[in-house]
Coordinates of C-alpha atoms in Angstrom, one line a residue:
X1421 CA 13.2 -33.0 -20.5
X1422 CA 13.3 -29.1 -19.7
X1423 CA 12.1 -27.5 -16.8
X1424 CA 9.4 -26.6 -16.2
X1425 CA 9.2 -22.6 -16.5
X1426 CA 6.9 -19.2 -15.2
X1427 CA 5.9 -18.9 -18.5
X1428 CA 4.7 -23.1 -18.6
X1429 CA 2.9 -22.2 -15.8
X1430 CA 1.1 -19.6 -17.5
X1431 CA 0.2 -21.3 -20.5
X1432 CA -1.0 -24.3 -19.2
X1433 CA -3.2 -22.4 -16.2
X1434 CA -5.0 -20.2 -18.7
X1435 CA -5.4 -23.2 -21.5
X1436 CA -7.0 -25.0 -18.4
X1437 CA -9.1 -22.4 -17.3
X1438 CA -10.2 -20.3 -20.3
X1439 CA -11.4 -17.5 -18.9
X1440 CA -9.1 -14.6 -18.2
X1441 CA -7.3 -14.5 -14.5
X1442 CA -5.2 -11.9 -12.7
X1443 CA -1.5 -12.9 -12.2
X1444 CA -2.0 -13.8 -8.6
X1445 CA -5.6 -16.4 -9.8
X1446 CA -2.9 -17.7 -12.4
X1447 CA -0.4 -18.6 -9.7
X1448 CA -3.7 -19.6 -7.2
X1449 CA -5.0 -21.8 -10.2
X1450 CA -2.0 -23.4 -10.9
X1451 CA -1.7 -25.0 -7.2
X1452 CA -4.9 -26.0 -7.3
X1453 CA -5.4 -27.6 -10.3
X1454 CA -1.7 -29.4 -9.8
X1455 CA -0.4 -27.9 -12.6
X1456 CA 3.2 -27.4 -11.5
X1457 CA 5.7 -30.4 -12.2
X1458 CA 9.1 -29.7 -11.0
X1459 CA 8.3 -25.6 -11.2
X1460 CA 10.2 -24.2 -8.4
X1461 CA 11.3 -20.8 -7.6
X1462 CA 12.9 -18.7 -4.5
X1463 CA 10.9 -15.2 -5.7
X1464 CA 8.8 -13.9 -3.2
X1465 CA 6.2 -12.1 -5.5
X1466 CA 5.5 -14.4 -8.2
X1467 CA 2.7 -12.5 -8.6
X1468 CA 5.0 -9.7 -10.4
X1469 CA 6.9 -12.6 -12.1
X1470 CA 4.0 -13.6 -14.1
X1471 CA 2.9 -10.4 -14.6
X1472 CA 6.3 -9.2 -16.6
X1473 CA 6.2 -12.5 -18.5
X1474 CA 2.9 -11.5 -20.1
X1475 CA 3.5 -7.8 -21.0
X1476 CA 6.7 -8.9 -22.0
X1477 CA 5.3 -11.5 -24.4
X1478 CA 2.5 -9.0 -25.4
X1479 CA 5.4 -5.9 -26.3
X1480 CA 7.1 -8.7 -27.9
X1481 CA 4.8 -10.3 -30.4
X1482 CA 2.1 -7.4 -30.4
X1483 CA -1.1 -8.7 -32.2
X1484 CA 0.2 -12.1 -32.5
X1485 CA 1.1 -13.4 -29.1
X1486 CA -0.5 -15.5 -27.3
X1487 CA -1.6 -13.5 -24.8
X1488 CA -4.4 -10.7 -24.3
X1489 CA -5.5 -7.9 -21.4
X1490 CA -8.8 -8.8 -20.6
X1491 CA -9.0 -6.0 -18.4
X1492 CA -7.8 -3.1 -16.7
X1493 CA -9.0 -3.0 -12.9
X1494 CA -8.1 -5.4 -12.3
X1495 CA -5.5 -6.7 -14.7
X1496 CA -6.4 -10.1 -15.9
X1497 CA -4.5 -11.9 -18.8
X1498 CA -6.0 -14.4 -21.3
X1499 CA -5.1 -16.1 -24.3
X1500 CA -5.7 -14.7 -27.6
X1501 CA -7.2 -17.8 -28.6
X1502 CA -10.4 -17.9 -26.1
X1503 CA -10.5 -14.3 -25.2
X1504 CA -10.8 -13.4 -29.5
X1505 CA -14.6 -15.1 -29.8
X1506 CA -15.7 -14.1 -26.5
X1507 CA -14.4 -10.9 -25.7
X1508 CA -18.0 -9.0 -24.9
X1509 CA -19.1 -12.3 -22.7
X1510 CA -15.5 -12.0 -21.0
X1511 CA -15.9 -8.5 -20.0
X1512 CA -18.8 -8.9 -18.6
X1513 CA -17.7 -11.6 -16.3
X1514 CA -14.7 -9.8 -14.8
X1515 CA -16.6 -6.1 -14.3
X1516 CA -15.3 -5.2 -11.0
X1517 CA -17.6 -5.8 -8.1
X1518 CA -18.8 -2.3 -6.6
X1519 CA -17.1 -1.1 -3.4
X1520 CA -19.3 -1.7 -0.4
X1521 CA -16.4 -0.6 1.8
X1522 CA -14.9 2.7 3.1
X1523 CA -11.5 4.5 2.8
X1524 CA -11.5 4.7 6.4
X1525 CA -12.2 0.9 7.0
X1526 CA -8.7 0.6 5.5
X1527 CA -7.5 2.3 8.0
X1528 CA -7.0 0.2 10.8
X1529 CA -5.4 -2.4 8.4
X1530 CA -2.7 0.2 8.1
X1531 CA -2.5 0.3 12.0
X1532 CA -1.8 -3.0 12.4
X1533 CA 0.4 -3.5 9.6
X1534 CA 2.7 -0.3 10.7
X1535 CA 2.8 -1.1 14.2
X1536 CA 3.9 -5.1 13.5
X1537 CA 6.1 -4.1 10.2
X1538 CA 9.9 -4.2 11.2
X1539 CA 10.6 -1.0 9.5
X1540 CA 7.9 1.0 11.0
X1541 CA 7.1 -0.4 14.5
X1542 CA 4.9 2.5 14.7
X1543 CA 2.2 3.9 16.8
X1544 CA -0.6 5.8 14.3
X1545 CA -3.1 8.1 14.6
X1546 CA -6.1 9.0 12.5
X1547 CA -6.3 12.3 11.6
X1548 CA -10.0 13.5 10.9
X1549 CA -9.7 16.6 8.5
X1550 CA -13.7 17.1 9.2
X1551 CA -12.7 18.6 13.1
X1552 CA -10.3 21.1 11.0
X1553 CA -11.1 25.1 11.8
X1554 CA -13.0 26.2 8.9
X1555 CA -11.1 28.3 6.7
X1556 CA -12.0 29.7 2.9
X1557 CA -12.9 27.1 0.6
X1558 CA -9.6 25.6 -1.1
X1559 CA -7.7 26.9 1.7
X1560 CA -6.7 23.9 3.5
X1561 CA -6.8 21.7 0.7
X1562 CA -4.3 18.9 0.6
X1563 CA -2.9 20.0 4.0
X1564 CA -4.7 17.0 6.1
X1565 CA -2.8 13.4 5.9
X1566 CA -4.9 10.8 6.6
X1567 CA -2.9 8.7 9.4
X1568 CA 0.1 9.9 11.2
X1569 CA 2.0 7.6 13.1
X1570 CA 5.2 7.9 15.5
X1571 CA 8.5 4.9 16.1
X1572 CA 9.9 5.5 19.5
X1573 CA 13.2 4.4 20.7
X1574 CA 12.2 3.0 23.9
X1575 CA 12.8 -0.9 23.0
X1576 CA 16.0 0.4 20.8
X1577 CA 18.2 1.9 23.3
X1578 CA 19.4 1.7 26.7
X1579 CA 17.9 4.0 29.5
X1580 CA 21.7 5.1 29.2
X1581 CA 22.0 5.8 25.5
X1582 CA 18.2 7.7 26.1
X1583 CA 19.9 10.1 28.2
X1584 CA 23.0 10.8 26.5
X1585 CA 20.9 11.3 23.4
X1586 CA 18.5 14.0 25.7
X1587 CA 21.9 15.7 26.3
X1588 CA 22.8 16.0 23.4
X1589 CA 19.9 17.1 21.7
X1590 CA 19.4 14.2 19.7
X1591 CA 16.4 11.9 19.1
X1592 CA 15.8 8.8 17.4
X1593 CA 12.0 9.5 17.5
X1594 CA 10.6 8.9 13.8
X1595 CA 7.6 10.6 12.5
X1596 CA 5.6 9.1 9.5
X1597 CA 2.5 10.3 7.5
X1598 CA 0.5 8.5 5.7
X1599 CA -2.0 8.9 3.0
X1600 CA -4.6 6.2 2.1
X1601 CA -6.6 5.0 -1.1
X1602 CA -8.7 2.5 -2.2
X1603 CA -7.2 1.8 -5.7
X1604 CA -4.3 3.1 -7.7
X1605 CA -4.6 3.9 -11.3
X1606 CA -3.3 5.4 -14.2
X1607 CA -6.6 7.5 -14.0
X1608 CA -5.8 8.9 -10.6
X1609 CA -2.4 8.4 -10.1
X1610 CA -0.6 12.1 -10.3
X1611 CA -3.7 13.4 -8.4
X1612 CA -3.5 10.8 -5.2
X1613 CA 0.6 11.4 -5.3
X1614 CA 0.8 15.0 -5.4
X1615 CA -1.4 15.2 -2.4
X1616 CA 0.4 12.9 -0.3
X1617 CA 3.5 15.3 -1.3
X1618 CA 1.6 18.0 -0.3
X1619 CA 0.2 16.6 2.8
X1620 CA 3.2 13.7 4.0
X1621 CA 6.4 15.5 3.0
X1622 CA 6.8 17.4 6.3
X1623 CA 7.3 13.9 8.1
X1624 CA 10.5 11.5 8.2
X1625 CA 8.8 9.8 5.9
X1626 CA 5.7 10.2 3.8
X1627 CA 3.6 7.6 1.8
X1628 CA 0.8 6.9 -0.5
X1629 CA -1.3 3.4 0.6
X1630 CA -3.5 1.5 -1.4
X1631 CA -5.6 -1.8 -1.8
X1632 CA -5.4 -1.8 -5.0
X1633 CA -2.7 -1.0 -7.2
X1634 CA -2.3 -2.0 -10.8
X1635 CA 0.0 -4.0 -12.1
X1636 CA 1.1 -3.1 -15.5
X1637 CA 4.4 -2.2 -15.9
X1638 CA 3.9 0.9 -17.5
X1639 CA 2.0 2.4 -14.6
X1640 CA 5.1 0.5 -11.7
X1641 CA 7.7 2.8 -13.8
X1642 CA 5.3 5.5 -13.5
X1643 CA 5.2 5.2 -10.0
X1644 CA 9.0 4.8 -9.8
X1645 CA 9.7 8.0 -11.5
X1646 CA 7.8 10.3 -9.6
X1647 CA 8.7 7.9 -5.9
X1648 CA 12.5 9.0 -7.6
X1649 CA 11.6 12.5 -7.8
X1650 CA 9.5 13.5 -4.8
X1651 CA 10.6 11.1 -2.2
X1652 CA 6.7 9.7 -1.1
X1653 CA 7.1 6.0 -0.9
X1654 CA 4.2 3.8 -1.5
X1655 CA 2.8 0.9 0.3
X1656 CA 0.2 -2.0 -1.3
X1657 CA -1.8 -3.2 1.7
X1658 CA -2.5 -7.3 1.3
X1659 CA -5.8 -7.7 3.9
X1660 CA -5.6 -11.4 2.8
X1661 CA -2.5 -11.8 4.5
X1662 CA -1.6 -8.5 6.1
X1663 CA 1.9 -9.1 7.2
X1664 CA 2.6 -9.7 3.3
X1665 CA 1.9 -6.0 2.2
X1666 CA 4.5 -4.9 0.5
X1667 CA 6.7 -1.6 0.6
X1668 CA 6.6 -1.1 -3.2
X1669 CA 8.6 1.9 -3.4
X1670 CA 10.5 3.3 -0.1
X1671 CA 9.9 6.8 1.0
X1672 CA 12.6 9.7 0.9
X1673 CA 14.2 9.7 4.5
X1674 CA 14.3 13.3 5.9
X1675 CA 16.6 13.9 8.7
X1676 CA 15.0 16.9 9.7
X1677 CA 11.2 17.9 10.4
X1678 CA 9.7 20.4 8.3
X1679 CA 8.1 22.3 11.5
X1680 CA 6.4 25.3 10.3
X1681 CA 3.6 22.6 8.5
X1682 CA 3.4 20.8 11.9
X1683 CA 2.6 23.9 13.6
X1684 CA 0.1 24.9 11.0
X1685 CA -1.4 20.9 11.2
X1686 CA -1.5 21.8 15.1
X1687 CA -3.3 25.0 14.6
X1688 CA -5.7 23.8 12.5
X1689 CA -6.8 19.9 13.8
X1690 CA -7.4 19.1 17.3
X1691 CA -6.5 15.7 16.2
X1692 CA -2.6 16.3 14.8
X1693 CA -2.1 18.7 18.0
X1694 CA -3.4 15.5 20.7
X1695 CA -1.0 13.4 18.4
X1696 CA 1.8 15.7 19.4
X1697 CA 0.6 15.8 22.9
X1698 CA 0.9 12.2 23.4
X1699 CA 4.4 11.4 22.0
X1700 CA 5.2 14.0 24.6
X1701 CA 3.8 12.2 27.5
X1702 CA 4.9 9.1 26.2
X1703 CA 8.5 10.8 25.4
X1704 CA 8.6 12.3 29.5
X1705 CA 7.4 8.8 30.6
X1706 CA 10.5 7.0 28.8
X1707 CA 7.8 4.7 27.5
X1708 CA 4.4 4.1 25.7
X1709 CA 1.3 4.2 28.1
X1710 CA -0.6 7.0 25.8
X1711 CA -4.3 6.1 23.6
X1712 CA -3.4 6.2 19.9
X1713 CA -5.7 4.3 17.3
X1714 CA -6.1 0.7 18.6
X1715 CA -4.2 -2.1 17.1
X1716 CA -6.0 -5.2 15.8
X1717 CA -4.6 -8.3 16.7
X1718 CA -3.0 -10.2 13.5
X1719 CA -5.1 -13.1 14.2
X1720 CA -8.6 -10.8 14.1
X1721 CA -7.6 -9.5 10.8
X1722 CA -9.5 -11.7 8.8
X1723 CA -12.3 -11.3 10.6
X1724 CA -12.6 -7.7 10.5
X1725 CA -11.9 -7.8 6.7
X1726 CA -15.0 -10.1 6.3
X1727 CA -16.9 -7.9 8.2
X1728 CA -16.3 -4.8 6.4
X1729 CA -16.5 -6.8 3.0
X1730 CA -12.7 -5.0 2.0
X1731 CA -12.3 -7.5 -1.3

C-alpha cells in the first residue's frame, strides 16, 4: 500500500469538506477530521507545501484538474467538482471579513517579534511621521519608516572586546527599519516595496512587514525578484503564534550607514532624533536602561490580538 502523500491529504480534506479552504484550513482540517494515515513530513511550512501542489496541479491540467481558486484574498482552493455548481454561493461565503483593526495595532506585534527573533534581538521604536516639520506637500513623501529598531552588542561581546572595538573605531551596533502593512497583494505590491526602499534602505537592513501576504506563487516570485534587486527583505507576521513569523525573503545587509538620510530623518522627526539619542545613552552606559516602545510579553500576545480583533 503507498504512502500516504501532500497531495492525499489535499484531496481527501477538500472531498470532506466541500467548501473551498486556504492551504493552512486544509492542513488544520486534515488534523481534525483524522484524515492523515501514515502522512508524515519534516517541512516546517506545510502551508507552502500544499499551496505549490495545487498551482502546480492547476498549471498542469488547466481547465481539467481537479482543483479551482476559489479566491484571491485570501487564497482558498476547491475542487472543480463542488466549487463548478456553486461558484456564486461559494464566493459569497469566503468574502473577506472587513478590517476592524489598525496598521499601527500591528505594531507592537512587530516589537515583540524583533526583540525575541534570534536574528534581530532588537530594540524598536515607532516612528510617528504626523510630529514631522511640515514641509510642501509631496515633499517628505516616502521618507518616514514606520518602526526603527537597534541590536546592541552588549550580551555579544566581552567588556574587553567592547573596548578594543571603541578603539578601533568599530561597532557591532545594527540598525534596522521597518515598514508595516496590513496585506500584501499583487494590487499593491510595487507601491508598498518601493516605499520601504525609499524609506528602509538607509539602515543595515530594511524590510517590508505584513499580516497578510498572498500565497500564489506567481506573486512569491514576484516578491523574490524585486527582494533580488533592491535588497528590502520581507517579513509575514503570524499573531496566532508570533514566534512562527517567518523571514520570507532576507534583507540586503549594508555594512555601512547611509548618514546623510539619518540626518535628514533627525531633522525632520522628533521621534527618529530621541531614537538616536537613546542608543547613545544606552551605547555610553555599556548597556540598555533607555525607554524604547514596550515589549509585550509572549504569553500576552494572544490576548492583545483578541483585543484588537487582528484576524
Amino acid at each position: 500500500m503507498s504512502k500516504t502523500t501532500f497531495w492525499d491529504i489535499i484531496i481527501r480534506t477538500l472531498e470532506a469538506v466541500k467548501t473551498p479552504l486556504t492551504p493552512q484550513e486544509i492542513w488544520q482540517k486534515a488534523h481534525e477530521l483524522d484524515l492523515m494515515d501514515d502522512f508524515s513530513t519534516t517541512g516546517k511550512t506545510p502551508e507552502a507545501t500544499i499551496t505549490a501542489y495545487c498551482y502546480v496541479e492547476m498549471k498542469k491540467n488547466g481547465d481539467s484538474s481537479e482543483i479551482v481558486k476559489a479566491s484571491l484574498k485570501p487564497t482558498r482552493f476547491a475542487l472543480r467538482k463542488f466549487f463548478k455548481s456553486e461558484t456564486t454561493t461559494t464566493v459569497k461565503q469566503v468574502k473577506a471579513p472587513e478590517v476592524k483593526f489598525q496598521e499601527r495595532d500591528l505594531h507592537p506585534l512587530l516589537v515583540a517579534y524583533a526583540y525575541a527573533d534570534s536574528h534581530f534581538k532588537a530594540r524598536v521604536k515607532t516612528i510617528f511621521h504626523e510630529v514631522s516639520s511640515k514641509k510642501q506637500k509631496g515633499q517628505n513623501k516616502w521618507l518616514h519608516p514606520d518602526l526603527v529598531g537597534v541590536q546592541f552588542p552588549f550580551d555579544e561581546y566581552s567588556r574587553e572586546t567592547l573596548e578594543m572595538q571603541n578603539h578601533l573605531s568599530v561597532s557591532s551596533i545594527k540598525l534596522f527599519s521597518f515598514e508595516m502593512k496590513i496585506d500584501l497583494t499583487f494590487t499593491n505590491l510595487r507601491e508598498c516595496f518601493f516605499q520601504a526602499v525609499s524609506n528602509s534602505s538607509w539602515a543595515n537592513e530594511g524590510y517590508l512587514v505584513a499580516l497578510h501576504i498572498d500565497e500564489d506563487t506567481d506573486f512569491r516570485d514576484e516578491m523574490r525578484r524585486l527582494n533580488n534587486a533592491f535588497g528590502i527583505g520581507i517579513i509575514q507576521l503570524d499573531p496566532e503564534n508570533l514566534a512562527e513569523s517567518q523571514i520570507l525573503f532576507p534583507a540586503k545587509t549594508n555594512t555601512e550607514i547611509d548618514w546623510d538620510t539619518v540626518n535628514r530623518l533627525c531633522t525632520e522627526n522628533s521621534d527618529f532624533c530621541d531614537f538616536l539619542k537613546l542608543i547613545s545613552e544606552d551605547c555610553k552606559l555599556g548597556k540598555v536602561k533607555s525607554k524604547y516602545d514596550d515589549i509585550i510579553e509572549l504569553d500576552n500576545v494572544e490576548k492583545y490580538v483578541k483585543s484588537r480583533n487582528i484576524k
